Amino acid sequence: KEFADTGYDRESMKRCWDFLDQTSRSFSMVIKELEGELARVVCLFYLVLRALDTVEDDMTVPNSVKLPLLREFHLKLHEPGWTFSGSGPNEKDRGVLVEFDIIQKEFALLDQKYQQVIGDVTRKMGKGMADFAALATPELPVAEVNSIADYDLYCHYVAGLVGEGLSGLFSSSAKERAFLKDQLTLSNSMGLLLQKTNIYRDIKEDVDEGRGFWPRAIWGNYGFNSMKELTDESRYREAQWAANEMVLDALRHSCDALDYLTLLKNQSVFNFVAIPAVMAMATLERCFMNPLIFKQNVKIRKGEAVQIILRSTNPRDVAFMFRDYARKIHAKVPKDEPNMLRFSISCARIEQWC
Ligand code: PS7
Ligand code: MN
Ligand code: MN
Ligand code: MN
Ligand code: MN
Ligand code: MN
């Protein structure tokens, strides 16, 4: 195995590894395990997007500042010394913007082929985030997701593009085959599986922050007029049906995610992609039919996470874990579930994949 090219001989890169540990709850371990220079390249890709997402998430930055900043953010990658201190004091990851000059310095040291991919994704994501945030109105100051198509598009901007970019970086490094960068549908699906699981699980946290990304096309069917109402205890039954539709929608991407994994040849890249994917399936299962998601953030158990890390080493075992989670979900579908048939079809597709 090629030794990780950490850049630890530079103070600026040391600081970037600290930023990664501080800001990434789910990716820091798998990023550090990537082979050769990919660890450092993906770490910087992560930090650039974390900084961009911090601008998007900050509800205290007015759209008059936020929209141009999101759209121009990719230009800051080529502006030595640029920093941003305008985030609210409660923004947990504001540090990556306050010290963005350090991230920029390391970005500038990357090979052109990597700078190109990261710059392109940053530009497209910033534009997508801005277009979405621009839908806000005085009556509805935070934009809402309406149709399933809007939901897929928003998730494409914030996660599908990450998948495309990662595939581009893997191909550029020659650790994966050149055609991987052209697998846009499968790369997008992998991102959507992760993002939709995050949006499903984070319902309580997001609603408390005055946001929420569940599409109205789903919760509107059950008589709700806003996402906030989903957390009303008296309406838990309807909220549960809406939550179950969110799981069905996320499961649409599971077979594509498995297909993507079969294309990988580098073990460290495989682990990097497979572990978060299986964690997502485990999260869907843990949160499914669990009324606690409307009260608190529900996470998978530590021991289960350890098992997933140990077993996510090859496509066959990953598919078996997907299948086991699908079976557990299927077993929990209640007798009166309005979308019973869709669950059966969805779980059977995963069963068929194996
Ligand atoms: C570059 C590893 C591998 C084909 C910052 C990895 C937030 C779920 O906000 O931090 O805390 O609720 O828990 C990640 C596909 C993206 C999609 C997206 C960049 C996999 C900015 C991850 C991460 C594609 C927008 C983090 C999508 O969740 O969210 C790198 C292939 C960033 C991936 C955001 C979410 C990621 C996310 P929060 P989390
Ligand atoms: Mn998180
Ligand atoms: Mn975020
Ligand atoms: Mn965001
Ligand atoms: Mn979230
Ligand atoms: Mn968050």
Short mmCIF file of C-alpha atoms and ligand atoms in Angstrom, two decimals:
data_model
loop_
_atom_site.label_atom_id
_atom_site.label_comp_id
_atom_site.label_asym_id
_atom_site.label_seq_id
_atom_site.Cartn_x
_atom_site.Cartn_y
_atom_site.Cartn_z
CA LYS A 1 0.00 0.00 0.00
CA GLU A 2 1.23 3.44 -0.99
CA PHE A 3 1.96 5.65 2.02
CA ALA A 4 -0.43 8.57 2.55
CA ASP A 5 0.94 11.85 1.25
CA THR A 6 -0.28 13.93 4.18
CA GLY A 7 1.63 17.18 3.62
CA TYR A 8 2.43 17.09 7.33
CA ASP A 9 5.73 18.87 6.66
CA ARG A 10 3.72 22.09 6.13
CA GLU A 11 2.02 24.01 8.97
CA SER A 12 -0.84 24.98 6.63
CA MET A 13 -1.65 21.36 5.76
CA LYS A 14 -1.41 20.33 9.42
CA ARG A 15 -4.02 22.97 10.15
CA CYS A 16 -6.24 21.61 7.35
CA TRP A 17 -6.16 18.12 8.91
CA ASP A 18 -7.24 19.74 12.20
CA PHE A 19 -10.10 21.47 10.35
CA LEU A 20 -11.18 18.10 8.95
CA ASP A 21 -11.35 16.54 12.42
CA GLN A 22 -13.26 19.54 13.76
CA THR A 23 -15.81 19.75 10.96
CA SER A 24 -16.41 16.23 9.75
CA ARG A 25 -18.52 13.94 11.79
CA SER A 26 -18.74 11.21 9.23
CA PHE A 27 -15.91 11.54 6.71
CA SER A 28 -12.65 12.25 8.53
CA MET A 29 -11.70 8.63 9.17
CA VAL A 30 -12.38 7.34 5.65
CA ILE A 31 -10.68 10.36 4.04
CA LYS A 32 -7.47 9.80 6.01
CA GLU A 33 -7.39 6.14 4.89
CA LEU A 34 -7.33 7.06 1.18
CA GLU A 35 -4.19 5.97 -0.64
CA GLY A 36 -1.34 8.30 -1.56
CA GLU A 37 -2.11 11.94 -2.33
CA LEU A 38 -5.85 11.22 -2.62
CA ALA A 39 -6.18 11.64 1.17
CA ARG A 40 -4.91 15.22 1.01
CA VAL A 41 -6.80 16.04 -2.21
CA VAL A 42 -10.15 14.80 -0.85
CA CYS A 43 -9.49 16.47 2.53
CA LEU A 44 -9.14 19.83 0.75
CA PHE A 45 -12.18 19.11 -1.46
CA TYR A 46 -14.14 18.42 1.72
CA LEU A 47 -12.97 21.64 3.42
CA VAL A 48 -13.77 23.82 0.40
CA LEU A 49 -17.31 22.39 0.25
CA ARG A 50 -17.69 22.60 4.04
CA ALA A 51 -16.85 26.32 3.79
CA LEU A 52 -19.36 26.80 0.95
CA ASP A 53 -22.04 24.88 2.89
CA THR A 54 -21.40 27.06 5.95
CA VAL A 55 -22.30 30.11 3.87
CA GLU A 56 -25.44 28.35 2.61
CA ASP A 57 -26.54 27.19 6.07
CA ASP A 58 -26.09 30.50 7.92
CA MET A 59 -29.56 31.97 8.42
CA THR A 60 -28.06 35.18 9.87
CA VAL A 61 -26.37 36.12 6.57
CA PRO A 62 -28.94 38.05 4.46
CA ASN A 63 -29.55 36.89 0.89
CA SER A 64 -28.13 40.20 -0.38
CA VAL A 65 -24.72 39.00 0.89
CA LYS A 66 -25.28 35.26 0.65
CA LEU A 67 -26.33 34.87 -2.99
CA PRO A 68 -23.39 36.71 -4.59
CA LEU A 69 -20.97 35.02 -2.18
CA LEU A 70 -22.27 31.54 -3.07
CA ARG A 71 -22.03 32.33 -6.78
CA GLU A 72 -18.52 33.80 -6.58
CA PHE A 73 -17.15 31.36 -4.04
CA HIS A 74 -15.19 29.36 -6.67
CA LEU A 75 -13.21 32.51 -7.51
CA LYS A 76 -11.95 32.72 -3.91
CA LEU A 77 -10.04 29.50 -4.58
CA HIS A 78 -7.66 31.63 -6.64
CA GLU A 79 -7.57 34.64 -4.30
CA PRO A 80 -4.69 34.34 -1.78
CA GLY A 81 -5.51 35.81 1.61
CA TRP A 82 -9.32 35.84 1.21
CA THR A 83 -11.30 35.12 4.41
CA PHE A 84 -14.89 35.62 5.57
CA SER A 85 -15.85 36.62 9.11
CA GLY A 86 -19.50 37.39 8.42
CA SER A 87 -20.93 34.10 9.72
CA GLY A 88 -23.03 34.22 12.85
CA PRO A 89 -21.32 33.26 16.14
CA ASN A 90 -23.47 30.11 16.38
CA GLU A 91 -22.31 28.70 13.05
CA LYS A 92 -20.34 25.67 14.26
CA ASP A 93 -18.00 25.49 11.27
CA ARG A 94 -17.39 29.23 10.84
CA GLY A 95 -13.65 28.62 11.48
CA VAL A 96 -13.09 27.25 7.96
CA LEU A 97 -14.28 30.59 6.57
CA VAL A 98 -12.42 32.74 9.11
CA GLU A 99 -9.22 30.89 8.14
CA PHE A 100 -10.09 30.14 4.52
CA ASP A 101 -6.73 31.59 3.44
CA ILE A 102 -5.02 28.49 4.88
CA ILE A 103 -7.27 26.15 2.87
CA GLN A 104 -6.71 28.32 -0.23
CA LYS A 105 -2.94 28.13 0.20
CA GLU A 106 -3.06 24.33 0.17
CA PHE A 107 -5.57 24.26 -2.71
CA ALA A 108 -3.13 26.31 -4.80
CA LEU A 109 -0.44 23.64 -4.24
CA LEU A 110 -2.61 20.89 -5.75
CA ASP A 111 -1.93 19.56 -9.24
CA GLN A 112 -3.91 21.48 -11.89
CA LYS A 113 -5.98 18.38 -12.73
CA TYR A 114 -7.37 18.34 -9.17
CA GLN A 115 -7.84 22.12 -8.95
CA GLN A 116 -9.94 21.92 -12.12
CA VAL A 117 -12.36 19.30 -10.73
CA ILE A 118 -12.71 21.00 -7.32
CA GLY A 119 -13.17 24.43 -8.92
CA ASP A 120 -15.87 23.16 -11.31
CA VAL A 121 -17.88 21.46 -8.56
CA THR A 122 -17.58 24.52 -6.29
CA ARG A 123 -18.86 26.77 -9.08
CA LYS A 124 -21.81 24.52 -9.95
CA MET A 125 -22.75 23.88 -6.32
CA GLY A 126 -22.55 27.56 -5.38
CA LYS A 127 -24.82 28.45 -8.30
CA GLY A 128 -27.30 25.72 -7.38
CA MET A 129 -27.39 26.72 -3.71
CA ALA A 130 -27.90 30.37 -4.68
CA ASP A 131 -30.68 29.55 -7.16
CA PHE A 132 -32.45 27.59 -4.44
CA ALA A 133 -31.97 30.23 -1.71
CA ALA A 134 -33.24 32.86 -4.17
CA LEU A 135 -36.69 31.21 -4.14
CA ALA A 136 -37.27 32.74 -0.69
CA THR A 137 -40.01 35.40 -0.47
CA PRO A 138 -41.05 37.87 2.27
CA GLU A 139 -43.94 35.51 3.17
CA LEU A 140 -41.68 32.43 3.11
CA PRO A 141 -38.23 33.74 4.07
CA VAL A 142 -36.64 30.30 3.79
CA ALA A 143 -37.14 28.50 0.49
CA GLU A 144 -39.10 25.25 0.53
CA VAL A 145 -38.72 22.15 -1.61
CA ASN A 146 -41.95 21.48 -3.51
CA SER A 147 -41.95 18.60 -6.01
CA ILE A 148 -39.89 15.42 -5.99
CA ALA A 149 -38.12 16.79 -9.09
CA ASP A 150 -37.12 19.89 -7.07
CA TYR A 151 -35.91 17.62 -4.28
CA ASP A 152 -33.78 15.59 -6.70
CA LEU A 153 -32.37 18.80 -8.17
CA TYR A 154 -31.50 20.33 -4.79
CA CYS A 155 -29.84 17.08 -3.72
CA HIS A 156 -27.98 17.01 -7.04
CA TYR A 157 -26.51 20.44 -6.26
CA VAL A 158 -25.40 19.68 -2.71
CA ALA A 159 -24.45 15.99 -2.98
CA GLY A 160 -24.76 14.59 -6.53
CA LEU A 161 -22.11 17.09 -7.63
CA VAL A 162 -19.87 15.90 -4.77
CA GLY A 163 -20.21 12.38 -6.21
CA GLU A 164 -19.34 13.61 -9.72
CA GLY A 165 -16.35 15.50 -8.33
CA LEU A 166 -15.09 12.55 -6.30
CA SER A 167 -15.33 10.28 -9.35
CA GLY A 168 -13.36 12.93 -11.28
CA LEU A 169 -10.67 13.02 -8.59
CA PHE A 170 -10.45 9.22 -8.44
CA SER A 171 -10.02 9.02 -12.24
CA SER A 172 -7.51 11.88 -12.30
CA SER A 173 -5.40 10.13 -9.69
CA ALA A 174 -5.29 7.03 -11.97
CA LYS A 175 -6.17 4.94 -8.92
CA GLU A 176 -9.52 4.38 -10.62
CA ARG A 177 -10.23 3.87 -14.33
CA ALA A 178 -10.74 6.87 -16.60
CA PHE A 179 -14.39 5.98 -17.39
CA LEU A 180 -15.43 6.43 -13.75
CA LYS A 181 -15.46 10.21 -14.19
CA ASP A 182 -18.11 9.76 -16.93
CA GLN A 183 -20.46 7.71 -14.70
CA LEU A 184 -22.53 10.78 -13.86
CA THR A 185 -25.79 8.96 -13.13
CA LEU A 186 -24.27 6.46 -10.72
CA SER A 187 -22.07 9.10 -9.05
CA ASN A 188 -25.13 11.32 -8.61
CA SER A 189 -27.14 8.44 -7.14
CA MET A 190 -24.49 7.72 -4.53
CA GLY A 191 -24.58 11.35 -3.43
CA LEU A 192 -28.40 11.36 -3.39
CA LEU A 193 -28.58 8.24 -1.21
CA LEU A 194 -26.33 9.92 1.38
CA GLN A 195 -27.96 13.36 1.18
CA LYS A 196 -31.54 12.08 1.33
CA THR A 197 -30.69 9.94 4.35
CA ASN A 198 -29.19 13.02 6.04
CA ILE A 199 -32.26 15.13 5.22
CA TYR A 200 -34.59 12.41 6.52
CA ARG A 201 -32.65 11.89 9.76
CA ASP A 202 -32.02 15.61 10.46
CA ILE A 203 -35.72 16.61 10.37
CA LYS A 204 -35.84 17.80 13.99
CA GLU A 205 -32.51 19.66 13.86
CA ASP A 206 -33.40 21.34 10.56
CA VAL A 207 -36.91 22.37 11.64
CA ASP A 208 -35.47 23.84 14.85
CA GLU A 209 -33.08 25.89 12.71
CA GLY A 210 -36.08 27.18 10.75
CA ARG A 211 -35.46 25.04 7.67
CA GLY A 212 -36.38 21.62 6.34
CA PHE A 213 -35.84 19.92 3.02
CA TRP A 214 -38.60 17.31 2.95
CA PRO A 215 -40.55 18.01 -0.23
CA ARG A 216 -44.07 19.37 0.12
CA ALA A 217 -45.12 16.74 -2.46
CA ILE A 218 -44.64 14.20 0.35
CA TRP A 219 -45.91 15.86 3.56
CA GLY A 220 -48.58 17.90 1.79
CA ASN A 221 -50.50 14.64 1.15
CA TYR A 222 -51.11 14.19 4.86
CA GLY A 223 -52.73 17.53 5.65
CA PHE A 224 -49.69 19.44 6.89
CA ASN A 225 -49.25 23.10 5.98
CA SER A 226 -45.62 23.45 7.05
CA MET A 227 -42.74 21.18 8.02
CA LYS A 228 -42.87 22.51 11.57
CA GLU A 229 -46.25 20.78 12.00
CA LEU A 230 -44.59 17.39 11.39
CA THR A 231 -43.14 17.63 14.89
CA ASP A 232 -46.60 18.13 16.51
CA GLU A 233 -47.00 15.11 18.75
CA SER A 234 -50.76 15.00 18.19
CA ARG A 235 -50.20 14.33 14.48
CA TYR A 236 -47.50 11.67 14.80
CA ARG A 237 -49.49 9.15 12.76
CA GLU A 238 -49.66 11.32 9.65
CA ALA A 239 -46.07 12.45 10.19
CA GLN A 240 -45.06 8.78 10.23
CA TRP A 241 -46.64 8.15 6.81
CA ALA A 242 -44.76 11.13 5.42
CA ALA A 243 -41.50 9.90 6.99
CA ASN A 244 -42.04 6.47 5.42
CA GLU A 245 -42.38 8.10 1.97
CA MET A 246 -39.03 9.80 2.59
CA VAL A 247 -37.45 6.39 3.18
CA LEU A 248 -39.05 4.99 0.02
CA ASP A 249 -37.69 7.91 -1.95
CA ALA A 250 -34.15 7.44 -0.57
CA LEU A 251 -34.25 3.70 -1.29
CA ARG A 252 -34.75 4.48 -5.01
CA HIS A 253 -30.99 5.13 -5.18
CA SER A 254 -29.74 2.03 -3.40
CA CYS A 255 -29.24 -0.26 -6.42
CA ASP A 256 -27.38 2.47 -8.32
CA ALA A 257 -25.16 2.88 -5.26
CA LEU A 258 -24.38 -0.86 -5.38
CA ASP A 259 -23.70 -0.65 -9.13
CA TYR A 260 -21.26 2.21 -8.54
CA LEU A 261 -19.32 0.17 -6.00
CA THR A 262 -18.77 -2.65 -8.51
CA LEU A 263 -16.84 -0.23 -10.75
CA LEU A 264 -14.14 0.50 -8.17
CA LYS A 265 -10.79 -1.26 -8.15
CA ASN A 266 -8.78 0.56 -5.47
CA GLN A 267 -9.41 -0.84 -1.98
CA SER A 268 -9.01 2.48 -0.16
CA VAL A 269 -11.44 4.19 -2.55
CA PHE A 270 -13.87 1.30 -2.15
CA ASN A 271 -13.84 1.64 1.65
CA PHE A 272 -14.20 5.42 1.40
CA VAL A 273 -17.40 5.10 -0.66
CA ALA A 274 -18.84 1.89 0.81
CA ILE A 275 -18.66 2.78 4.52
CA PRO A 276 -20.80 5.96 4.28
CA ALA A 277 -23.22 4.13 1.92
CA VAL A 278 -23.80 1.25 4.35
CA MET A 279 -24.02 3.75 7.23
CA ALA A 280 -26.78 5.47 5.26
CA MET A 281 -28.73 2.23 4.85
CA ALA A 282 -28.26 1.50 8.57
CA THR A 283 -29.52 4.99 9.39
CA LEU A 284 -32.62 4.54 7.21
CA GLU A 285 -33.36 1.29 9.04
CA ARG A 286 -32.71 2.76 12.51
CA CYS A 287 -34.93 5.79 11.85
CA PHE A 288 -37.69 3.86 10.06
CA MET A 289 -40.92 3.71 12.12
CA ASN A 290 -39.05 5.49 14.92
CA PRO A 291 -41.12 8.40 16.28
CA LEU A 292 -38.02 9.70 18.10
CA ILE A 293 -36.75 11.29 14.85
CA PHE A 294 -39.31 14.08 15.37
CA LYS A 295 -37.89 14.83 18.84
CA GLN A 296 -34.13 14.32 18.55
CA ASN A 297 -31.29 13.33 16.25
CA VAL A 298 -31.28 9.52 15.99
CA LYS A 299 -27.90 7.93 15.29
CA ILE A 300 -26.83 4.34 14.70
CA ARG A 301 -25.18 2.58 17.63
CA LYS A 302 -21.40 2.67 17.99
CA GLY A 303 -21.06 -1.12 17.86
CA GLU A 304 -23.10 -1.29 14.67
CA ALA A 305 -20.91 1.38 13.07
CA VAL A 306 -17.81 -0.64 13.97
CA GLN A 307 -19.29 -3.76 12.37
CA ILE A 308 -20.07 -1.80 9.21
CA ILE A 309 -16.51 -0.48 8.98
CA LEU A 310 -15.08 -3.97 9.37
CA ARG A 311 -17.36 -5.57 6.79
CA SER A 312 -17.47 -2.88 4.07
CA THR A 313 -14.55 -4.30 2.11
CA ASN A 314 -16.12 -5.84 -1.02
CA PRO A 315 -19.25 -5.43 -3.17
CA ARG A 316 -20.72 -8.78 -2.15
CA ASP A 317 -20.68 -8.10 1.59
CA VAL A 318 -21.90 -4.55 1.06
CA ALA A 319 -24.83 -5.85 -0.99
CA PHE A 320 -25.65 -8.38 1.74
CA MET A 321 -25.67 -5.60 4.33
CA PHE A 322 -27.96 -3.51 2.07
CA ARG A 323 -30.23 -6.54 1.73
CA ASP A 324 -30.30 -7.16 5.48
CA TYR A 325 -31.27 -3.54 6.16
CA ALA A 326 -33.93 -3.73 3.44
CA ARG A 327 -35.33 -6.88 5.06
CA LYS A 328 -35.43 -5.21 8.48
CA ILE A 329 -37.23 -2.22 7.00
CA HIS A 330 -39.68 -4.50 5.21
CA ALA A 331 -40.37 -6.40 8.43
CA LYS A 332 -41.27 -3.13 10.18
CA VAL A 333 -43.75 -1.91 7.54
CA PRO A 334 -47.06 -1.72 9.42
CA LYS A 335 -50.19 -3.51 8.19
CA ASP A 336 -51.96 -0.21 7.45
CA GLU A 337 -49.03 1.46 5.61
CA PRO A 338 -50.56 3.40 2.66
CA ASN A 339 -47.50 2.67 0.49
CA MET A 340 -47.18 -1.00 1.43
CA LEU A 341 -46.80 -2.19 -2.19
CA ARG A 342 -44.04 0.31 -2.95
CA PHE A 343 -42.08 -0.99 0.05
CA SER A 344 -42.37 -4.53 -1.19
CA ILE A 345 -41.16 -3.58 -4.66
CA SER A 346 -38.36 -1.45 -3.34
CA CYS A 347 -37.02 -4.12 -1.00
CA ALA A 348 -37.41 -6.82 -3.64
CA ARG A 349 -35.20 -4.79 -6.01
CA ILE A 350 -32.39 -4.84 -3.47
CA GLU A 351 -32.99 -8.54 -2.87
CA GLN A 352 -32.78 -9.08 -6.67
CA TRP A 353 -29.52 -7.17 -6.94
CA CYS A 354 -27.72 -9.75 -4.79
C1 PS7 B 1 -15.75 15.78 -0.39
C2 PS7 B 1 -16.05 13.73 1.09
C3 PS7 B 1 -18.33 8.86 -3.61
C4 PS7 B 1 -19.64 8.87 -5.80
C5 PS7 B 1 -19.37 19.49 3.02
C6 PS7 B 1 -19.71 12.16 -0.07
C7 PS7 B 1 -23.63 19.23 3.55
C8 PS7 B 1 -24.41 14.15 3.03
O1 PS7 B 1 -24.79 19.57 7.06
O2 PS7 B 1 -21.77 16.83 7.21
O3 PS7 B 1 -23.96 18.19 8.99
O4 PS7 B 1 -26.22 17.77 8.00
O5 PS7 B 1 -23.42 15.12 7.94
C9 PS7 B 1 -17.71 15.50 1.15
C10 PS7 B 1 -20.59 9.91 -3.80
C11 PS7 B 1 -20.70 18.86 1.01
C12 PS7 B 1 -21.90 13.20 -0.60
C13 PS7 B 1 -23.57 17.50 1.75
C14 PS7 B 1 -18.22 16.87 0.91
C15 PS7 B 1 -20.62 10.40 -2.42
C16 PS7 B 1 -21.48 20.10 1.05
C17 PS7 B 1 -22.02 13.76 0.76
C18 PS7 B 1 -19.21 17.15 1.99
C19 PS7 B 1 -20.85 11.92 -2.39
C20 PS7 B 1 -22.99 19.85 1.07
C21 PS7 B 1 -22.06 15.76 4.46
C22 PS7 B 1 -23.21 14.70 0.90
O6 PS7 B 1 -23.03 15.44 5.48
O7 PS7 B 1 -24.21 17.19 6.70
C23 PS7 B 1 -16.56 15.03 0.63
C24 PS7 B 1 -19.57 9.25 -4.36
C25 PS7 B 1 -19.78 18.54 1.96
C26 PS7 B 1 -20.87 12.46 -0.98
C27 PS7 B 1 -23.43 18.81 2.11
C28 PS7 B 1 -23.61 16.43 2.71
C29 PS7 B 1 -22.46 15.76 3.09
C30 PS7 B 1 -23.49 15.10 2.37
P1 PS7 B 1 -24.83 18.23 7.74
P2 PS7 B 1 -23.06 16.13 6.90
MN MN B 2 -23.42 16.33 10.16
MN MN B 3 -24.90 21.67 6.27
MN MN B 4 -26.44 23.23 3.51
MN MN B 5 -28.23 17.71 7.70
MN MN B 6 -26.06 20.56 9.96
#
